[in-house]
Coordinates of C-alpha atoms in Angstrom, one line a residue:
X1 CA 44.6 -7.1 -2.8
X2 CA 44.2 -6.4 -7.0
X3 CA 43.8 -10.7 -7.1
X4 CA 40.9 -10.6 -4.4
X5 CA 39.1 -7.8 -5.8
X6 CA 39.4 -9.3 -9.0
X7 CA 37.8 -12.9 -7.8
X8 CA 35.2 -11.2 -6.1
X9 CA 34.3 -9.1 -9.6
X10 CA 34.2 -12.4 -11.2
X11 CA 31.9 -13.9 -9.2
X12 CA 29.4 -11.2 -9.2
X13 CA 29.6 -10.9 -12.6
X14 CA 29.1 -14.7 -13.1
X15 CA 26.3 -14.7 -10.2
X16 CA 24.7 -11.5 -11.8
X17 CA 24.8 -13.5 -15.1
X18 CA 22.9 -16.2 -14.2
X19 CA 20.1 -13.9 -12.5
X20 CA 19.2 -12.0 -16.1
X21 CA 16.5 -12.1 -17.5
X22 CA 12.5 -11.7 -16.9
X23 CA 11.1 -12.4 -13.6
X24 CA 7.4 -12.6 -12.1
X25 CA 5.2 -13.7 -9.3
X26 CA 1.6 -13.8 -8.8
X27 CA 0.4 -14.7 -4.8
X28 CA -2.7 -14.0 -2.3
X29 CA -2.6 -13.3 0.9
X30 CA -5.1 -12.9 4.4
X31 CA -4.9 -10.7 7.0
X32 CA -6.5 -7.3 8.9
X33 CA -7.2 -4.1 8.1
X34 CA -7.9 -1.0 10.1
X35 CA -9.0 2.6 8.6
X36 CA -9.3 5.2 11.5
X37 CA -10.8 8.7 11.5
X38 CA -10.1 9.5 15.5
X39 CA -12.8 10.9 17.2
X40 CA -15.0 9.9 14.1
X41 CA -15.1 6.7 12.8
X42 CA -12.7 3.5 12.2
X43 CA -13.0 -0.1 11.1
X44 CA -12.0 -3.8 11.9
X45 CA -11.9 -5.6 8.4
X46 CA -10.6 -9.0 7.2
X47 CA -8.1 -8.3 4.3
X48 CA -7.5 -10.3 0.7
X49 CA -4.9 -9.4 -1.2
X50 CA -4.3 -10.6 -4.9
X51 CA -0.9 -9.4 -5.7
X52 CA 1.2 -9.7 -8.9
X53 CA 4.6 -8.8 -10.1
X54 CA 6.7 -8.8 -13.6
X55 CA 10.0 -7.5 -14.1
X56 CA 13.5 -7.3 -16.0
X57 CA 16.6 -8.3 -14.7
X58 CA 20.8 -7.3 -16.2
X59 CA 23.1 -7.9 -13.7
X60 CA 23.0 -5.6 -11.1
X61 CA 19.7 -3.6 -12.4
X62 CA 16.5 -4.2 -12.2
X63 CA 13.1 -2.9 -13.5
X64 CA 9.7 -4.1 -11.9
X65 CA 6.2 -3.1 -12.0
X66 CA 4.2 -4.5 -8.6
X67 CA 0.0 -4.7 -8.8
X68 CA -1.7 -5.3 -5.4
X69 CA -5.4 -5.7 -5.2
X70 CA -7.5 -5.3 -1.7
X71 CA -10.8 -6.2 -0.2
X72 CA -11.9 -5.6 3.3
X73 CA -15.2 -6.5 5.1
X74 CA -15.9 -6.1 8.6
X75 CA -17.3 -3.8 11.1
X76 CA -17.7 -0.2 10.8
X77 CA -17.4 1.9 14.1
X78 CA -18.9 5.7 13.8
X79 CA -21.3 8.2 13.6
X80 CA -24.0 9.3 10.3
X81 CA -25.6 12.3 9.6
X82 CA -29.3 11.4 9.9
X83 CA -32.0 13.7 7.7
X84 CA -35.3 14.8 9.2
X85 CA -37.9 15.7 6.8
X86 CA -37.6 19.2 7.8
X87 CA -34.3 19.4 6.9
X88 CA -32.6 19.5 10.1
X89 CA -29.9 16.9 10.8
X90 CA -28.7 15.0 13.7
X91 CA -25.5 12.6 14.2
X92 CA -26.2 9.1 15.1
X93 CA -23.3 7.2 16.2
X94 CA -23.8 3.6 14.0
X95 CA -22.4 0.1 13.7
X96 CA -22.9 -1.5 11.0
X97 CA -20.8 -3.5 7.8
X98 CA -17.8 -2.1 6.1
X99 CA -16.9 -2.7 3.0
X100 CA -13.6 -1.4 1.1
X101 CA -11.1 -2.3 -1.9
X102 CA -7.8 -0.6 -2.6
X103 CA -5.1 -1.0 -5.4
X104 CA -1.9 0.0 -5.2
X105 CA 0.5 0.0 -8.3
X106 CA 4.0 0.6 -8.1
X107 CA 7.0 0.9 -10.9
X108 CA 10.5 1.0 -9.9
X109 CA 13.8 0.4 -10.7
X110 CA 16.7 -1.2 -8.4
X111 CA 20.4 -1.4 -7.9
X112 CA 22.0 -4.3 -6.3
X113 CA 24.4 -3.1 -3.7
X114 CA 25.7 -6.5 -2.9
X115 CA 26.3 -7.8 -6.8
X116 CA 29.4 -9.4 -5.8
X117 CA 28.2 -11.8 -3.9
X118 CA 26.8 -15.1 -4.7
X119 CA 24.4 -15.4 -1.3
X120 CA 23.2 -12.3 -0.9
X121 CA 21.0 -9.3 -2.9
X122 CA 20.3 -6.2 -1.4
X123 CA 18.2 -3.7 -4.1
X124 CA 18.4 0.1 -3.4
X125 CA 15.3 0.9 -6.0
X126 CA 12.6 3.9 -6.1
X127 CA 10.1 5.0 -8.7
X128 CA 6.7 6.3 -8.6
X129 CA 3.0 4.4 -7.7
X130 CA -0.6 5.2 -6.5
X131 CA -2.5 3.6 -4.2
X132 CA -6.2 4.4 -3.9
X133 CA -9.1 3.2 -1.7
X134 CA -12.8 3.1 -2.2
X135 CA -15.2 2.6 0.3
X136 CA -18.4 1.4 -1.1
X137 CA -20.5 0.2 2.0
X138 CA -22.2 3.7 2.7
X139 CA -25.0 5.0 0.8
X140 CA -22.8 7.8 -1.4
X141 CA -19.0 6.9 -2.9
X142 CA -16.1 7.8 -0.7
X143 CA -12.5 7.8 -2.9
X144 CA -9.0 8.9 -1.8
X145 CA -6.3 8.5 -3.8
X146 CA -2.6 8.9 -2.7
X147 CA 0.7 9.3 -5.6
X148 CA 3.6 8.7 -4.2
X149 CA 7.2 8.0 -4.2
X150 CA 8.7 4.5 -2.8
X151 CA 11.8 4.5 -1.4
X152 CA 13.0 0.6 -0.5
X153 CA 16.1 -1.3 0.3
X154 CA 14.5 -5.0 -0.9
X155 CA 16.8 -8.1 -0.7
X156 CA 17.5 -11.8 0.1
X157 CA 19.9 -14.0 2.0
X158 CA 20.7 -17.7 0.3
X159 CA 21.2 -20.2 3.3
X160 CA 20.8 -23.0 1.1
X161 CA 20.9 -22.8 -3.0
X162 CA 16.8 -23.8 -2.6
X163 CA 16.0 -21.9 0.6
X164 CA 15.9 -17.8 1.2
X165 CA 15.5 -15.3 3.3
X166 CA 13.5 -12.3 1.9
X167 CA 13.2 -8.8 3.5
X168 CA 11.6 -5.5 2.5
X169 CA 12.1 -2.0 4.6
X170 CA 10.3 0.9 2.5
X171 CA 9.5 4.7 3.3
X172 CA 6.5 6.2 0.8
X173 CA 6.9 10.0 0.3
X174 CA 3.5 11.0 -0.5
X175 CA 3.7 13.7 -3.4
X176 CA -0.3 14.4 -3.2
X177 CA -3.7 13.2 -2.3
X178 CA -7.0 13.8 -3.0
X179 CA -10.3 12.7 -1.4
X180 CA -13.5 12.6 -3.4
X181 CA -16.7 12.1 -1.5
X182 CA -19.8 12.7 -3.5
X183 CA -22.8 13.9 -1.7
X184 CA -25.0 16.5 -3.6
X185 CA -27.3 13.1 -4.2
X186 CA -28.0 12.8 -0.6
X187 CA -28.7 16.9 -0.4
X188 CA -26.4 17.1 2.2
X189 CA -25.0 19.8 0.1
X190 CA -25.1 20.9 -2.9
X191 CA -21.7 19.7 -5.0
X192 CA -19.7 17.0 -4.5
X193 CA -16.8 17.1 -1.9
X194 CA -13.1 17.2 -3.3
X195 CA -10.5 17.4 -0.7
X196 CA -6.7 18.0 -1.0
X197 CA -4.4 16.0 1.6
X198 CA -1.1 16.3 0.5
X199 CA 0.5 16.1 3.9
X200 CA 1.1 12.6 5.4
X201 CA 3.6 9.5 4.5
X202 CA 3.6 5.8 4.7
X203 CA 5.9 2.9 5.3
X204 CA 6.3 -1.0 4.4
X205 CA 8.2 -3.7 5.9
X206 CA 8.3 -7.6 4.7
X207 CA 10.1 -10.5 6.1
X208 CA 9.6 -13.9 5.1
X209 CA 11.3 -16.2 2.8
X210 CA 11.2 -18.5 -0.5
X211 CA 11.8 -22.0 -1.6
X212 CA 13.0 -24.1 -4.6
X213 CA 11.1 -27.2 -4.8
X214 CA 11.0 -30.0 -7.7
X215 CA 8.6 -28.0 -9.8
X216 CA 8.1 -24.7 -8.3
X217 CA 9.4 -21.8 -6.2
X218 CA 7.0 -20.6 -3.4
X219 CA 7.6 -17.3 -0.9
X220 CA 5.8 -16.9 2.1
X221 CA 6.1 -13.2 3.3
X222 CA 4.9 -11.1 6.5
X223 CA 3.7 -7.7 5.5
X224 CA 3.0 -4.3 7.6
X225 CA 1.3 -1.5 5.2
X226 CA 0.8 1.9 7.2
X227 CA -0.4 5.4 5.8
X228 CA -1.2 8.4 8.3
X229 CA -2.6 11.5 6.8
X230 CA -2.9 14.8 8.2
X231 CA -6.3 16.7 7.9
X232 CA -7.0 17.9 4.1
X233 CA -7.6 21.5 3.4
X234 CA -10.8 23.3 3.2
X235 CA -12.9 22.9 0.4
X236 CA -14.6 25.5 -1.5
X237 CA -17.8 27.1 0.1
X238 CA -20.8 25.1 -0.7
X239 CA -24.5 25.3 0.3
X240 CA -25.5 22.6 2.8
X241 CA -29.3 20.6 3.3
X242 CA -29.9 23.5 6.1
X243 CA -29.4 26.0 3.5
X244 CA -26.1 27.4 4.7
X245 CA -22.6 28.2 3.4
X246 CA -20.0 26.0 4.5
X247 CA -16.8 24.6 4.2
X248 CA -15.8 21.1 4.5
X249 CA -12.5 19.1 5.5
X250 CA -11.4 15.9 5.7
X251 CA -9.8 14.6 8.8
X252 CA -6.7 12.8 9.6
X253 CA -7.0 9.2 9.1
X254 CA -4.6 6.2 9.8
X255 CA -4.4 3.3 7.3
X256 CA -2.7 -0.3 8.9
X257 CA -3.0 -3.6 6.6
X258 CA -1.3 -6.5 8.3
X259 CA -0.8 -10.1 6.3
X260 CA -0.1 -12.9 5.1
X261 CA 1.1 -13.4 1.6
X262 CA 1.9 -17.0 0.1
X263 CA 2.6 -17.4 -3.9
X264 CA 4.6 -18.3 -6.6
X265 CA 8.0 -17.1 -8.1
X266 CA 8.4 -18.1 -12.1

């Protein structure tokens, strides 16, 4: 039993060996996006994705920073509130083009729970990251912004010594949000809107798999991105166009990005 443990310690000390050292990617990708305010608004965008990635590896550790960049076009599905020159207001359900980007930055560090072997990784690996979106399609600037922890097993199973498997299965524990909508310009009230929503989570999942060719290594991966958010608290009393005190909120909203990322490993 002490012989096999040791030939198993030696190979995933010689296999961890020859994995040190800097790693990167950089990749794009295509696919749909979906923001929904139920009962209020949603849309149906196309999604590009620029993503890039640079990282550390010795042995069975691992340190990464992760950079995604978003932008979504499509249709928007909702209602606006429409000024009359007396300074009533009326809602006015509207379709018309969306318009969105979002980054999302991550920075974690990773232990390999399968170091021993010589066909398999599988990373246990957390840190901290932000993602934010800006919608910039209306006529004032909508902004949330979500830190957060990620919490991932990441891995990949070596069929072949130029062919792998790649998987990702992440929970993100959102730590707090804010929403930013500025709308004194419009004089639908008189100070910006900043929300709290520091109730919600989020989830990622990957699958897809990578290649060693004569001069490169490509990945192909199949990505599912999901926030939901609960409704933010109330913000502090401001006046309104009609002259009145009020309170505003931000309601629940659902986030779903679905795509297809092909790039380079280097």
């Amino acid at each position: 039993m002490k012989k096999i443990f040791v030939i198993f310690t030696l190979l995933g000390a010689m296999f961890a060996e020859s994995q040190n050292g800097f790693f990167s990617e950089v990749g794009a990708g295509i696919g749909y996006y979906r923001y929904d305010e139920p009962q209020v608004m949603n849309t149906d965008d196309l999604l590009l994705n620029l993503n890039a990635k640079l990282g550390y590896r010795h042995h069975f550790i691992k340190t990464e920073g992760v950079g995604n960049v978003f932008v979504a076009f499509g249709r928007y599905n909702g209602a606006i509130l429409e000024l009359r020159e007396n300074g009533d207001g009326q809602e006015r359900k509207l379709r018309s083009f969306s318009a969105s980007q979002i980054f999302d930055g991550q920075a974690k560090i990773g232990l390999d729970l399968l170091f021993f072997s010589d066909s398999m990784d599988l990373f246990v690996q957390s840190g901290i990251a932000y993602w934010q979106l800006f919608y910039f399609s209306s006529s004032y600037d909508r902004k949330q912004g979500y830190l957060y922890v990620p919490i991932e097993l990441e891995g990949e199973i070596r069929s072949t010594p130029s062919f792998a498997w790649t998987y990702l299965l992440g929970y993100k524990h959102l730590i707090e949000g804010r929403h930013t909508t500025t709308i004194s310009s419009l004089g639908i009230a008189d100070v910006d809107l900043f929300a709290r929503q520091d109730k919600g989570f989020g989830f990622k999942a990957s699958f897809g798999w990578k290649k060693q060719n004569s001069d490169s290594t490509n990945f192909t991966r199949f990505i599912v991105d999901y926030w939901k958010i609960d409704e933010s608290t109330r913000s502090e009393p401001t006046t309104t166009h009609l002259g009145r005190r009020a309170q505003f909120i931000e309601p629940r909203n659902f986030t779903l990005s679905i795509y297809l990322q092909y790039g380079w490993n280097f």
